[in-house]
Each structure stands twice: as structure tokens, then as C-alpha cells.
PDB file of C-alpha atoms in Angstrom:
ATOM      1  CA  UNK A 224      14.819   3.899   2.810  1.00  0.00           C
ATOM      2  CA  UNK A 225      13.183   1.550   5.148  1.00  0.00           C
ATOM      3  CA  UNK A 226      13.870  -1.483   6.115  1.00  0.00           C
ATOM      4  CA  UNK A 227      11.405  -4.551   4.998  1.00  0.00           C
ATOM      5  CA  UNK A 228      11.328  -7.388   7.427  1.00  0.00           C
ATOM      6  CA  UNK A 229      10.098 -10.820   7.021  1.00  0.00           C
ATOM      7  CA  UNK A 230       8.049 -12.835   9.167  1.00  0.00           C
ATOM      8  CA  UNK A 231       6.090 -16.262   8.980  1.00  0.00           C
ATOM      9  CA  UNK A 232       2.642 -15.642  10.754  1.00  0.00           C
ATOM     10  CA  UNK A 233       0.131 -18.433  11.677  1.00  0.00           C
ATOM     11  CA  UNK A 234      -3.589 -17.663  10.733  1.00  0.00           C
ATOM     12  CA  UNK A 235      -5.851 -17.489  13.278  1.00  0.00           C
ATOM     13  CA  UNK A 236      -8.722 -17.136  10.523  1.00  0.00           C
ATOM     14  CA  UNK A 237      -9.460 -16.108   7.047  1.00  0.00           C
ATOM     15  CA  UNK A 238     -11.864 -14.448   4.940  1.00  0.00           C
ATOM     16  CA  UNK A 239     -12.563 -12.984   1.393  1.00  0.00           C
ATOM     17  CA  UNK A 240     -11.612  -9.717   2.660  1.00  0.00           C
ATOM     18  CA  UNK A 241      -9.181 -10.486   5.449  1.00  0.00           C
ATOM     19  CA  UNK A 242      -7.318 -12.006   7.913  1.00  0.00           C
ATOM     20  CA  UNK A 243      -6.025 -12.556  11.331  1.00  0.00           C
ATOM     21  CA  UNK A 244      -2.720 -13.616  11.713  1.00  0.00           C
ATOM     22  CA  UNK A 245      -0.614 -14.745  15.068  1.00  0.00           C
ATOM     23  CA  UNK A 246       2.687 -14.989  16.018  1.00  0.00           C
ATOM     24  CA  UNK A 247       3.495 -17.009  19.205  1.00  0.00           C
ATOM     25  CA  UNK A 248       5.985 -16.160  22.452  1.00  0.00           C
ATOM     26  CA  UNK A 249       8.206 -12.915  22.347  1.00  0.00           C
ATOM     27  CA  UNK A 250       7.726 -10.054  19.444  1.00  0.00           C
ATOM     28  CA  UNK A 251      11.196 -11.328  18.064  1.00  0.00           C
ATOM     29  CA  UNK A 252      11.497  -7.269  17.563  1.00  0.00           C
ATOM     30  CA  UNK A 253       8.411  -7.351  15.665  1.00  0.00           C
ATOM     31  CA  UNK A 254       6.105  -3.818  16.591  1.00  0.00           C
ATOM     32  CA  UNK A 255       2.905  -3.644  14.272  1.00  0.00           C
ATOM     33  CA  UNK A 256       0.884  -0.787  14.583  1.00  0.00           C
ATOM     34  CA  UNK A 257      -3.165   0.042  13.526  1.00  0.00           C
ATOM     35  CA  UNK A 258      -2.888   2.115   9.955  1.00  0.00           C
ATOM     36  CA  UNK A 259       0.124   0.049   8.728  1.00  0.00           C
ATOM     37  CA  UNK A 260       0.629  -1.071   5.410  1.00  0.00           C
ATOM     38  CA  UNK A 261       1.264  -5.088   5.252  1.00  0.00           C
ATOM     39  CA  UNK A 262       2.318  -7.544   2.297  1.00  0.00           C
ATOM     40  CA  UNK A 263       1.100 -11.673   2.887  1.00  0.00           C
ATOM     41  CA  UNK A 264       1.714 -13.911   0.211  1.00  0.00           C
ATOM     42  CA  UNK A 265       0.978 -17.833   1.147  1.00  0.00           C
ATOM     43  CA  UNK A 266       3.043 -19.345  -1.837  1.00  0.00           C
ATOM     44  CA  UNK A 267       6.541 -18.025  -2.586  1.00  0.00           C
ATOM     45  CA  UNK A 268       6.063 -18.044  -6.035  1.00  0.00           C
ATOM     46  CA  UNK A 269       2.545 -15.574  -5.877  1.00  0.00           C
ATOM     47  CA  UNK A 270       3.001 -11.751  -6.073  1.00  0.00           C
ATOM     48  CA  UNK A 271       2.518  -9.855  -2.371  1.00  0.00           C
ATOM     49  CA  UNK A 272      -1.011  -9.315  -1.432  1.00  0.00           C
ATOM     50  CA  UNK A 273      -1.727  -5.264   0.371  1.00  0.00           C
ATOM     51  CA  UNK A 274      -3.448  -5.197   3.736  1.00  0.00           C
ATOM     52  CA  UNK A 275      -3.946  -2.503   6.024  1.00  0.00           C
ATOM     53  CA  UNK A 276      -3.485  -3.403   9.848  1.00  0.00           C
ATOM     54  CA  UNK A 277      -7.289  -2.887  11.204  1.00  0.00           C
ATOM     55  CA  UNK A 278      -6.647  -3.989  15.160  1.00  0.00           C
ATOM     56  CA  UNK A 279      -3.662  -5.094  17.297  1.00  0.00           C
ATOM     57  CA  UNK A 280      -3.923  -7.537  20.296  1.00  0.00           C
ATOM     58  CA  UNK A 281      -0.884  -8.493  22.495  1.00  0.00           C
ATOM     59  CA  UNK A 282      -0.488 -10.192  25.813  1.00  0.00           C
ATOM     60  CA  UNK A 283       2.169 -12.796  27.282  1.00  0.00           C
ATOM     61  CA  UNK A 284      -0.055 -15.759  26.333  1.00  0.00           C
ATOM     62  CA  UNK A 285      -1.255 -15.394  23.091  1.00  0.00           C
ATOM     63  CA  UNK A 286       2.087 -13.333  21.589  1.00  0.00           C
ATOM     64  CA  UNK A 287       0.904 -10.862  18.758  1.00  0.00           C
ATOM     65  CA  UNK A 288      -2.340 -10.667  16.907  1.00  0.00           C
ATOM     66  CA  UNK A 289      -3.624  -8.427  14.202  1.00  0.00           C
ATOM     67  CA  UNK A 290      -6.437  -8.373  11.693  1.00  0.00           C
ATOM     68  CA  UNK A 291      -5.462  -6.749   8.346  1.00  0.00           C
ATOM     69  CA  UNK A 292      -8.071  -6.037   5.293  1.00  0.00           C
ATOM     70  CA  UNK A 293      -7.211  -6.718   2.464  1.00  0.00           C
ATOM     71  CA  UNK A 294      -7.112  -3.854   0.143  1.00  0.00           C
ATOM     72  CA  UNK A 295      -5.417  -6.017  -3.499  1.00  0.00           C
ATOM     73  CA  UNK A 296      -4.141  -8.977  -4.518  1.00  0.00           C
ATOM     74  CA  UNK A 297      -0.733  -7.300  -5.858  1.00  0.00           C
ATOM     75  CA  UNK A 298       0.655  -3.915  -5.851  1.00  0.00           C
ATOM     76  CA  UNK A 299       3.902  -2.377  -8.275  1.00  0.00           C
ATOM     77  CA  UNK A 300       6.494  -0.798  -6.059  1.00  0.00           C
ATOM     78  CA  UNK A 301       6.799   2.674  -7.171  1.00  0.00           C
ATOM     79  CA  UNK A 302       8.096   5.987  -6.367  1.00  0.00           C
ATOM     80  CA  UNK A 303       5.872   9.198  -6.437  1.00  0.00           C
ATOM     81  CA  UNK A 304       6.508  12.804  -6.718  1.00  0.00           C
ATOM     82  CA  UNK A 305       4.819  15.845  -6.860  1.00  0.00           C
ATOM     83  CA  UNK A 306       4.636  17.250 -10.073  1.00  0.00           C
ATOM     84  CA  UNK A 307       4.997  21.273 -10.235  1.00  0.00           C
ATOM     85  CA  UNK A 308       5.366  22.619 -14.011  1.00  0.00           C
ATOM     86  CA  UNK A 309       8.723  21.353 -14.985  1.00  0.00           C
ATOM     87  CA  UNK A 310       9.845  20.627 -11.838  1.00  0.00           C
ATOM     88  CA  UNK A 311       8.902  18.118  -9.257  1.00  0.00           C
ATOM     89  CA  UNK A 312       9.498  17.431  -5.600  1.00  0.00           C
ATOM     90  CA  UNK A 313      11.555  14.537  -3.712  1.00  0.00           C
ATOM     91  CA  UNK A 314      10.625  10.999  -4.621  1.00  0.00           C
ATOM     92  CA  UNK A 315       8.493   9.155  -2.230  1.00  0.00           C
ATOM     93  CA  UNK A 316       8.220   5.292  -1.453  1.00  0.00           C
ATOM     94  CA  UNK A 317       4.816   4.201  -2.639  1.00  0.00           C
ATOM     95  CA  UNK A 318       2.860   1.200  -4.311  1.00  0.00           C
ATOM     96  CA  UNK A 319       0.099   1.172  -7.295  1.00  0.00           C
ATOM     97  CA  UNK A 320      -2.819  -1.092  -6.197  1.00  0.00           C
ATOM     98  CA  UNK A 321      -4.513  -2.499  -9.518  1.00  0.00           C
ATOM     99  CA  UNK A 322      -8.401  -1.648 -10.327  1.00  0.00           C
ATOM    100  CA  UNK A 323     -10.934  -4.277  -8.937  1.00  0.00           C
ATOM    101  CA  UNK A 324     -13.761  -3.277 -10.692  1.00  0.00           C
ATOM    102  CA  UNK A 325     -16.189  -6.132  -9.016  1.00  0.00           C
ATOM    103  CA  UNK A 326     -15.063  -4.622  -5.410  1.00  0.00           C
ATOM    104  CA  UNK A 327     -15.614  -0.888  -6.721  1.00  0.00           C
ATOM    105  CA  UNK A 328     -11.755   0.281  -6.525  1.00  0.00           C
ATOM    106  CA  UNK A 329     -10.227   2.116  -9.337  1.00  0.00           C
ATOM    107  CA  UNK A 330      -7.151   2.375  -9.239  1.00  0.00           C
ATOM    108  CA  UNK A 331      -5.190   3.265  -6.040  1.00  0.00           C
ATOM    109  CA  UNK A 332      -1.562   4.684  -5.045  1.00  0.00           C
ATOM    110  CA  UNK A 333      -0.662   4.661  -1.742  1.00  0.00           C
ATOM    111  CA  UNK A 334       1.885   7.200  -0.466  1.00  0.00           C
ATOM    112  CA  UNK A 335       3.350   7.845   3.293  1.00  0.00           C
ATOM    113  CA  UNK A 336       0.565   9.539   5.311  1.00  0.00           C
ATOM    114  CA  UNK A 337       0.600  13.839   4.506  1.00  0.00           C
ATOM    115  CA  UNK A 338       1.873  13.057   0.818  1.00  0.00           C
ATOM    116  CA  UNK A 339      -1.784  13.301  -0.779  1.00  0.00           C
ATOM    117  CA  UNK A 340      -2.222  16.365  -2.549  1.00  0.00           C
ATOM    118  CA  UNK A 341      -5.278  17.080  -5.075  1.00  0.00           C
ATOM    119  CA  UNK A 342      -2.292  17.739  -7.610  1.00  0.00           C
ATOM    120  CA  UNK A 343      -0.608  16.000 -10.301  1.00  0.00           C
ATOM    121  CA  UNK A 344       2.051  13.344  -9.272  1.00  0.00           C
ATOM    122  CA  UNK A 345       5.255  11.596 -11.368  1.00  0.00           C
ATOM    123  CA  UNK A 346       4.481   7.752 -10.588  1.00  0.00           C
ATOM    124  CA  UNK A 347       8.153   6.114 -11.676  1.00  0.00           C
ATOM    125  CA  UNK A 348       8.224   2.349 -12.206  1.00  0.00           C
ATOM    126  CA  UNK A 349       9.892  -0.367 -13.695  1.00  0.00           C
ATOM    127  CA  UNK A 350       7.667   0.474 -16.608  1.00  0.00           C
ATOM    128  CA  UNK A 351       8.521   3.980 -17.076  1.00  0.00           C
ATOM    129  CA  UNK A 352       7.347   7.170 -15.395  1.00  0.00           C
ATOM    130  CA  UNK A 353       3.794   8.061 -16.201  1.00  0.00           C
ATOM    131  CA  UNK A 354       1.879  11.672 -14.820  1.00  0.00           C
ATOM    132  CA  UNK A 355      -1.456  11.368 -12.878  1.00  0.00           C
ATOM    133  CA  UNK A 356      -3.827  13.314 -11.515  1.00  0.00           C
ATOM    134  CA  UNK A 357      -4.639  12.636  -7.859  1.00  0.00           C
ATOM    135  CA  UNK A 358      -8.610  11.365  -7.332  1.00  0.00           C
ATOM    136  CA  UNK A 359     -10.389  11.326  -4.115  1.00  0.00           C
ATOM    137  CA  UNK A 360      -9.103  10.265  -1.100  1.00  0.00           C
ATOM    138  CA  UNK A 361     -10.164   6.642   0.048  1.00  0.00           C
ATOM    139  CA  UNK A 362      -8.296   6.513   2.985  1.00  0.00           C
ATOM    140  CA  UNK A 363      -5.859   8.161   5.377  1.00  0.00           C
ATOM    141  CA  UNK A 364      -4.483   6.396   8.403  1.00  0.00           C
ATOM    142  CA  UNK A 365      -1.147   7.213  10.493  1.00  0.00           C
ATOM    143  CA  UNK A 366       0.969   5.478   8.062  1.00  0.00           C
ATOM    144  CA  UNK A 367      -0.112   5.785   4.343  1.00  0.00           C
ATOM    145  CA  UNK A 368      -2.683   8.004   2.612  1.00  0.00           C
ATOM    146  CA  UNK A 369      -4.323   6.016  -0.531  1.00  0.00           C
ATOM    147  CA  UNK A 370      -6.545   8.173  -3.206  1.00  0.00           C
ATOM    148  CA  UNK A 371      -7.735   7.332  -6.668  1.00  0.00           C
ATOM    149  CA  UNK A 372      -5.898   8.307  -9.892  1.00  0.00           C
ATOM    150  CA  UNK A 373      -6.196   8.562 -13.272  1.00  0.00           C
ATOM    151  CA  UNK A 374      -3.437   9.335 -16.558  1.00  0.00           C
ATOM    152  CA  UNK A 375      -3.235  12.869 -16.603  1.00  0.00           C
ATOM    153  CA  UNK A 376      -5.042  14.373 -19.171  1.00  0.00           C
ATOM    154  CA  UNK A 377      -3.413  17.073 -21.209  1.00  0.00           C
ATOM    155  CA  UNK A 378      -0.271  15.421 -21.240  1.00  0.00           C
ATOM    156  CA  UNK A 379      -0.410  11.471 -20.557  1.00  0.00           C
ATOM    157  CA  UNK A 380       4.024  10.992 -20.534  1.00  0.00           C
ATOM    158  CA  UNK A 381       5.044   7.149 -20.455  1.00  0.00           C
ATOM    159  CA  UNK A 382       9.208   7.420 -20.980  1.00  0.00           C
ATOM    160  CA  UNK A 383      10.726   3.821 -20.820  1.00  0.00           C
ATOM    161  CA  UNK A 384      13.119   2.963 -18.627  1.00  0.00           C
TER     162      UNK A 384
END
């Protein structure tokens, strides 16, 4: 699994659907890339807001910049699968993105970039594992492919964990 790292940014500017973020003097390791997933949370004790990196800026004065949209307000860690009859593939990293109805998002998982299939998938949480059938595609960048789901419907399986 990868490795999460931790940064405090400065914010260059903010909006309802964004921001741009700053981090002064050398990268401190820190690579970024256009397409990438990010979590921001301003207060510890608030759940991880889900950006995508839009742009990238570096030079020796200004450090690194990037602008990320923000695509919701939480997300459940969760691992994904493909689901083939009774058996299903190798688990993938991924996170569930809640509906925002007044934004006109249902319901998104995002999956490393090639995973989207127009299939069914195991989503496994905390909660239990549920099957879904994969919606359209909203988005596919180097890094993560997110597409619409919905509770599969023959057989809608919730097993607690």
C-alpha cells in the first residue's frame, strides 16, 4: 500500500469549489502531480475533504503551488473489487464520495486510473461489503478514474463486519 504523507499548506486563495494552496522554499520531498487525488481538512477534528490537483506551478521563489477542485466534503476509505460470478478480483485502494444532490453528483467511487469497468464491483468498508453496479464515468485522469454507482440490483449484499 502507499504511503500517505502529511503536509501543512498555506492558501494562496479560496473558493466554494476550490483552492490554491502554497508551500514555501524546497519541496521537503513533496512531488504533486496534475490528476492527483488530495485530502485538506482545516480543523483536526473535521473529516478529510477530496480534491483533484487541476494545475501545478513551481519555481525557486515562490516554492510549490497547485489549485485542486474540490470534488466532496468527506469520502469513506474503501477497497474495491471486481465482481465476476462468485469470484472476484484483487482488492483495490479506493474512496466513496457521498451524493451532493444540490451540485448534481450521485454518488461517486474513485478507483486507481484503468480500474473502471462497466461491471459490478465488491465495495468493502468499515460498514460491511456491499455489490454495485458501475455508472458512467465522470472522470478519468492519470491517477484515479471516478464513475457513478448504484446498489446492485438483483442482489443488493450488505454482510457486517
Amino acid at each position: 500500500s502507499a504511503s500517505v504523507l502529511i503536509r501543512q499548506w498555506d492558501i494562496l486563495n479560496q473558493s466554494a469549489g476550490g483552492l490554491a494552496l502554497k508551500r514555501g522554499g524546497g519541496s521537503d520531498g513533496v512531488s504533486i502531480a496534475v490528476g492527483e487525488v488530495v485530502g485538506v481538512r482545516f480543523d483536526p477534528t473535521q473529516p478529510w475533504a477530496i480534491g483533484a490537483v487541476r494545475w501545478v506551478y513551481s519555481d525557486d521563489v515562490q516554492g510549490l503551488q497547485f489549485g485542486l477542485q474540490m470534488l466532496a466534503p468527506s469520502a469513506q476509505l474503501v477497497t474495491v473489487r471486481h465482481a465476476h460470478g462468485q469470484t472476484s478480483t484483487r482488492k483495490l485502494p479506493g474512496l466513496r464520495l457521498p451524493e451532493l444532490p444540490t451540485m448534481r453528483r450521485p454518488a461517486t467511487l474513485l478507483v486507481p486510473h484503468g480500474a473502471y469497468s462497466e461491471t459490478d464491483f465488491i465495495v468493502d468498508s468499515t460498514e460491511g461489503s456491499m455489490r454495485v453496479r458501475a455508472g458512467k464515468l465522470i472522470e478519468q485522469t492519470l491517477a484515479f478514474d471516478a464513475f457513478a454507482f448504484q446498489p446492485h440490483q438483483a442482489a443488493v449484499e450488505l454482510t457486517p463486519r
